[in-house]
């Protein structure tokens, strides 16, 4: 199923992935790289000046980027990190990163190729022919590349992945590896929300089928559920890992929340208790920053 994912054009606001099965998107995707209309237009065309392949990563960029550039090495490592963390086989299908020199050229291309999509800092577009990331050289390049590449690796490995979980894992893995998916800003907001009486509802997230429905708070909650499942206990980790491994062969294995409920009958309460440990991490992180 073709899908489109995105990062916000105006940092730091987080936006999300588009997922659509509509004919419209099929048509839009047909107007993509392969259909020469854009190939010969140097203003709006895809980056073609520099190209190299590193394992399952193909990079086409306006600017020269050595194969051993830390950003590229980071993505190669991310692929291994995801396979290890999610206990999935190393993805084989390549993901192509189209890296534009600047935001203007990137925006021009996106506007031409995807006229109906709002501006975002980065996109992931998956079709049966190609898994592609589009972004530009900017301040958030590492975060954006990691986020979109996560979508790419997931869709190279799985038949499908629910929107909320796709975004939750992309939010998790966009954080540099040494932080194990810990997003201090999100942790802070989560703590405040819980203190104000907000309660998690993964079943609600599971109903979200279109990125237009997803608000910033939904990305935060999706990240929190991903973090919870990966770090709360072996039980929660197994629920996620088993679910993802079923998605390798079955695009619709039923809601993840049913599995959580079966493994942990009071999983909502457990989530809230886990969030308190995130708050603890936050305090520790704050203390570390002061010492630094
Ligand atoms: Zn995303």
Short mmCIF file of C-alpha atoms and ligand atoms in Angstrom, two decimals:
data_model
loop_
_atom_site.label_atom_id
_atom_site.label_comp_id
_atom_site.label_asym_id
_atom_site.label_seq_id
_atom_site.Cartn_x
_atom_site.Cartn_y
_atom_site.Cartn_z
CA UNK A 1 0.00 0.00 0.00
CA UNK A 2 1.50 3.33 -0.97
CA UNK A 3 2.02 5.73 1.85
CA UNK A 4 3.52 9.05 2.52
CA UNK A 5 5.09 10.21 5.75
CA UNK A 6 6.27 13.59 6.80
CA UNK A 7 8.08 15.80 9.22
CA UNK A 8 7.05 19.33 10.01
CA UNK A 9 8.34 22.18 7.89
CA UNK A 10 8.53 24.49 10.84
CA UNK A 11 10.65 23.13 13.60
CA UNK A 12 10.10 22.13 16.28
CA UNK A 13 6.45 21.24 15.61
CA UNK A 14 6.10 17.59 14.89
CA UNK A 15 3.80 16.41 12.17
CA UNK A 16 3.23 13.02 10.81
CA UNK A 17 3.00 10.43 8.18
CA UNK A 18 0.42 10.35 5.49
CA UNK A 19 -1.00 7.00 4.81
CA UNK A 20 -3.43 6.63 2.02
CA UNK A 21 -4.76 3.94 -0.20
CA UNK A 22 -6.56 6.44 -2.40
CA UNK A 23 -6.31 6.48 -6.14
CA UNK A 24 -5.25 10.09 -5.86
CA UNK A 25 -2.06 9.09 -4.12
CA UNK A 26 -1.45 6.39 -6.70
CA UNK A 27 -1.65 9.10 -9.35
CA UNK A 28 0.59 11.40 -7.36
CA UNK A 29 3.13 8.69 -6.94
CA UNK A 30 3.02 8.06 -10.65
CA UNK A 31 4.19 11.63 -11.10
CA UNK A 32 7.19 10.86 -8.97
CA UNK A 33 10.84 10.33 -9.85
CA UNK A 34 10.36 7.61 -12.39
CA UNK A 35 8.11 9.66 -14.61
CA UNK A 36 10.61 11.77 -16.48
CA UNK A 37 8.62 14.98 -16.29
CA UNK A 38 10.69 16.07 -13.31
CA UNK A 39 13.93 14.43 -14.25
CA UNK A 40 15.02 17.01 -16.76
CA UNK A 41 14.01 20.06 -14.78
CA UNK A 42 17.07 21.18 -12.89
CA UNK A 43 15.05 23.51 -10.63
CA UNK A 44 12.47 21.08 -9.39
CA UNK A 45 14.12 17.76 -10.20
CA UNK A 46 15.42 15.20 -7.78
CA UNK A 47 19.00 15.44 -6.54
CA UNK A 48 21.16 13.57 -9.02
CA UNK A 49 24.59 15.12 -8.76
CA UNK A 50 25.98 12.67 -6.23
CA UNK A 51 24.91 9.10 -5.66
CA UNK A 52 26.23 6.20 -3.66
CA UNK A 53 25.02 3.04 -2.01
CA UNK A 54 25.91 1.94 1.50
CA UNK A 55 24.44 -1.43 2.40
CA UNK A 56 20.67 -1.08 2.01
CA UNK A 57 20.86 2.70 1.84
CA UNK A 58 20.95 4.60 -1.44
CA UNK A 59 21.77 8.30 -1.22
CA UNK A 60 21.18 10.77 -4.03
CA UNK A 61 22.17 14.28 -3.08
CA UNK A 62 22.82 17.75 -4.43
CA UNK A 63 25.84 18.10 -2.20
CA UNK A 64 28.85 15.82 -2.00
CA UNK A 65 28.58 13.60 1.01
CA UNK A 66 31.32 11.06 1.66
CA UNK A 67 30.16 7.51 2.16
CA UNK A 68 31.76 7.55 5.61
CA UNK A 69 30.03 10.77 6.67
CA UNK A 70 28.82 10.43 10.30
CA UNK A 71 25.19 10.93 9.20
CA UNK A 72 25.42 8.02 6.78
CA UNK A 73 27.21 5.84 9.28
CA UNK A 74 24.52 6.74 11.80
CA UNK A 75 21.78 5.51 9.44
CA UNK A 76 23.66 2.27 8.78
CA UNK A 77 23.92 1.79 12.51
CA UNK A 78 20.25 2.66 12.96
CA UNK A 79 19.27 -0.19 10.64
CA UNK A 80 21.21 -2.60 12.85
CA UNK A 81 19.88 -0.98 16.01
CA UNK A 82 16.29 -1.41 14.84
CA UNK A 83 16.86 -5.03 13.89
CA UNK A 84 18.38 -5.70 17.29
CA UNK A 85 15.85 -3.74 19.37
CA UNK A 86 12.76 -4.95 17.52
CA UNK A 87 14.19 -8.43 16.93
CA UNK A 88 13.51 -8.25 13.22
CA UNK A 89 15.74 -9.61 10.45
CA UNK A 90 18.00 -6.99 8.88
CA UNK A 91 15.94 -5.27 6.22
CA UNK A 92 16.99 -6.15 2.67
CA UNK A 93 14.93 -3.81 0.52
CA UNK A 94 16.85 -0.59 -0.12
CA UNK A 95 15.68 2.79 1.10
CA UNK A 96 16.61 5.75 -1.08
CA UNK A 97 17.34 9.11 0.52
CA UNK A 98 16.92 12.12 -1.75
CA UNK A 99 18.87 14.89 -0.08
CA UNK A 100 18.30 18.38 -1.45
CA UNK A 101 20.86 21.14 -0.94
CA UNK A 102 18.43 23.51 0.70
CA UNK A 103 14.85 23.98 1.80
CA UNK A 104 13.85 26.10 -1.20
CA UNK A 105 14.82 23.51 -3.78
CA UNK A 106 13.29 20.75 -1.67
CA UNK A 107 10.04 22.69 -1.28
CA UNK A 108 9.91 23.39 -5.00
CA UNK A 109 10.27 19.73 -5.79
CA UNK A 110 7.67 18.67 -3.24
CA UNK A 111 5.24 21.29 -4.43
CA UNK A 112 5.56 20.00 -7.97
CA UNK A 113 5.55 16.31 -7.20
CA UNK A 114 2.99 16.42 -4.37
CA UNK A 115 0.93 19.56 -4.90
CA UNK A 116 -1.74 18.48 -2.43
CA UNK A 117 0.57 17.85 0.50
CA UNK A 118 1.31 20.57 3.05
CA UNK A 119 4.91 21.66 3.60
CA UNK A 120 6.97 19.44 5.87
CA UNK A 121 10.67 19.17 6.65
CA UNK A 122 10.89 15.63 5.35
CA UNK A 123 8.79 12.96 3.75
CA UNK A 124 8.79 9.23 3.51
CA UNK A 125 7.06 7.83 0.44
CA UNK A 126 6.56 4.13 0.02
CA UNK A 127 5.39 2.48 -3.16
CA UNK A 128 5.74 -1.04 -4.49
CA UNK A 129 8.72 0.20 -6.52
CA UNK A 130 10.61 2.30 -4.04
CA UNK A 131 10.93 3.30 -0.41
CA UNK A 132 12.06 6.90 -0.53
CA UNK A 133 12.97 9.63 1.92
CA UNK A 134 12.93 13.26 0.78
CA UNK A 135 14.58 15.94 2.85
CA UNK A 136 17.05 18.82 2.72
CA UNK A 137 20.28 19.78 4.41
CA UNK A 138 19.09 21.70 7.45
CA UNK A 139 19.47 22.08 11.19
CA UNK A 140 17.40 18.99 12.03
CA UNK A 141 18.92 16.78 9.36
CA UNK A 142 19.99 13.94 11.67
CA UNK A 143 16.66 13.78 13.49
CA UNK A 144 14.72 14.00 10.22
CA UNK A 145 16.81 11.36 8.49
CA UNK A 146 16.53 8.99 11.44
CA UNK A 147 12.77 9.53 11.70
CA UNK A 148 12.03 8.95 8.01
CA UNK A 149 14.57 6.17 7.64
CA UNK A 150 12.82 4.38 10.51
CA UNK A 151 9.61 4.46 8.44
CA UNK A 152 11.63 3.12 5.51
CA UNK A 153 13.13 0.23 7.45
CA UNK A 154 9.76 -0.68 9.00
CA UNK A 155 8.03 -0.70 5.63
CA UNK A 156 10.87 -2.66 4.06
CA UNK A 157 10.50 -5.27 6.78
CA UNK A 158 6.75 -5.45 7.43
CA UNK A 159 3.65 -5.95 5.28
CA UNK A 160 2.11 -2.96 7.01
CA UNK A 161 2.30 -1.16 10.33
CA UNK A 162 -0.48 0.75 12.12
CA UNK A 163 -0.13 4.51 11.71
CA UNK A 164 0.21 5.27 15.42
CA UNK A 165 2.86 2.60 15.94
CA UNK A 166 4.75 3.64 12.80
CA UNK A 167 4.95 7.18 14.17
CA UNK A 168 5.63 6.07 17.74
CA UNK A 169 8.63 4.01 16.63
CA UNK A 170 9.86 6.76 14.27
CA UNK A 171 9.69 9.22 17.18
CA UNK A 172 11.57 6.72 19.34
CA UNK A 173 14.34 5.97 16.85
CA UNK A 174 14.84 9.56 15.70
CA UNK A 175 16.57 10.12 19.03
CA UNK A 176 20.29 9.38 18.83
CA UNK A 177 21.09 5.81 19.83
CA UNK A 178 22.89 6.66 23.06
CA UNK A 179 19.65 8.03 24.56
CA UNK A 180 17.62 4.86 23.94
CA UNK A 181 14.65 6.73 22.54
CA UNK A 182 14.39 9.10 25.49
CA UNK A 183 12.91 12.42 24.44
CA UNK A 184 13.26 14.85 27.34
CA UNK A 185 10.74 17.33 25.93
CA UNK A 186 8.13 14.60 25.50
CA UNK A 187 8.84 13.18 28.95
CA UNK A 188 8.30 16.61 30.46
CA UNK A 189 5.03 17.12 28.61
CA UNK A 190 3.85 13.62 29.50
CA UNK A 191 4.51 14.27 33.18
CA UNK A 192 2.59 17.54 33.06
CA UNK A 193 -0.32 15.94 31.21
CA UNK A 194 -0.59 13.11 33.75
CA UNK A 195 -0.39 15.60 36.62
CA UNK A 196 -3.28 17.45 34.98
CA UNK A 197 -5.43 14.34 34.88
CA UNK A 198 -4.79 13.12 31.34
CA UNK A 199 -4.85 9.36 30.94
CA UNK A 200 -3.42 7.23 28.11
CA UNK A 201 -5.71 5.54 25.61
CA UNK A 202 -3.99 3.31 23.12
CA UNK A 203 -7.34 2.13 21.73
CA UNK A 204 -8.03 5.70 20.68
CA UNK A 205 -4.68 5.89 18.90
CA UNK A 206 -5.51 2.64 17.11
CA UNK A 207 -8.55 4.31 15.56
CA UNK A 208 -6.39 6.92 13.83
CA UNK A 209 -6.05 5.93 10.21
CA UNK A 210 -5.13 9.21 8.61
CA UNK A 211 -2.29 11.48 9.56
CA UNK A 212 -4.63 14.45 9.24
CA UNK A 213 -6.30 13.15 12.40
CA UNK A 214 -3.06 13.01 14.34
CA UNK A 215 -2.26 15.96 16.55
CA UNK A 216 1.05 16.74 18.19
CA UNK A 217 -0.22 15.15 21.40
CA UNK A 218 -0.88 11.92 19.52
CA UNK A 219 2.75 11.74 18.41
CA UNK A 220 3.79 12.24 21.98
CA UNK A 221 1.47 9.50 23.20
CA UNK A 222 2.55 7.16 20.39
CA UNK A 223 6.19 7.74 21.38
CA UNK A 224 5.31 7.09 25.03
CA UNK A 225 3.62 3.76 24.23
CA UNK A 226 6.61 2.71 22.14
CA UNK A 227 8.98 3.68 24.94
CA UNK A 228 6.80 1.93 27.51
CA UNK A 229 6.65 -1.32 25.56
CA UNK A 230 10.36 -1.36 24.83
CA UNK A 231 11.52 -0.51 28.35
CA UNK A 232 8.89 -1.37 30.96
CA UNK A 233 9.47 -5.11 31.14
CA UNK A 234 10.26 -8.23 29.17
CA UNK A 235 6.50 -8.83 28.96
CA UNK A 236 5.70 -5.52 27.26
CA UNK A 237 8.73 -5.88 25.00
CA UNK A 238 7.60 -9.37 23.96
CA UNK A 239 4.11 -8.07 23.11
CA UNK A 240 5.61 -5.49 20.76
CA UNK A 241 8.22 -7.81 19.25
CA UNK A 242 5.66 -10.58 18.63
CA UNK A 243 3.25 -8.10 17.07
CA UNK A 244 5.91 -6.70 14.72
CA UNK A 245 7.04 -10.18 13.74
CA UNK A 246 3.47 -11.10 12.85
CA UNK A 247 3.29 -7.98 10.72
CA UNK A 248 6.07 -9.48 8.61
CA UNK A 249 3.59 -11.99 7.27
CA UNK A 250 0.15 -10.57 8.07
CA UNK A 251 -0.77 -6.92 7.42
CA UNK A 252 -3.74 -7.05 9.81
CA UNK A 253 -3.04 -9.18 12.87
CA UNK A 254 -5.64 -7.35 15.02
CA UNK A 255 -5.14 -4.54 17.54
CA UNK A 256 -2.03 -4.45 19.65
CA UNK A 257 -4.10 -3.30 22.62
CA UNK A 258 -5.80 -6.72 22.81
CA UNK A 259 -2.40 -8.34 23.21
CA UNK A 260 -1.36 -5.84 25.84
CA UNK A 261 -4.58 -6.46 27.77
CA UNK A 262 -4.02 -10.21 27.62
CA UNK A 263 -0.42 -9.98 28.81
CA UNK A 264 -1.01 -7.18 31.32
CA UNK A 265 -4.68 -6.82 32.35
CA UNK A 266 -4.04 -3.39 33.94
CA UNK A 267 -1.68 -2.12 31.30
CA UNK A 268 -3.02 1.46 31.51
CA UNK A 269 -2.07 1.68 35.17
CA UNK A 270 1.27 0.13 34.35
CA UNK A 271 1.81 2.78 31.70
CA UNK A 272 1.14 5.55 34.24
CA UNK A 273 3.57 3.95 36.69
CA UNK A 274 6.15 3.72 33.91
CA UNK A 275 5.66 7.39 33.08
CA UNK A 276 6.71 8.18 36.65
CA UNK A 277 10.04 6.49 35.98
CA UNK A 278 10.44 8.69 32.89
CA UNK A 279 9.96 11.66 35.17
CA UNK A 280 12.77 10.29 37.29
CA UNK A 281 14.96 10.04 34.17
CA UNK A 282 14.09 13.62 33.44
CA UNK A 283 15.23 14.78 36.84
CA UNK A 284 18.44 12.80 36.46
CA UNK A 285 18.97 14.22 32.97
CA UNK A 286 18.43 17.69 34.39
CA UNK A 287 20.98 17.07 37.11
CA UNK A 288 23.46 15.77 34.55
CA UNK A 289 23.02 18.86 32.44
CA UNK A 290 23.72 21.06 35.44
CA UNK A 291 26.91 19.16 36.19
CA UNK A 292 27.96 19.47 32.59
ZN1 LIG B 1 6.72 10.05 10.76
#
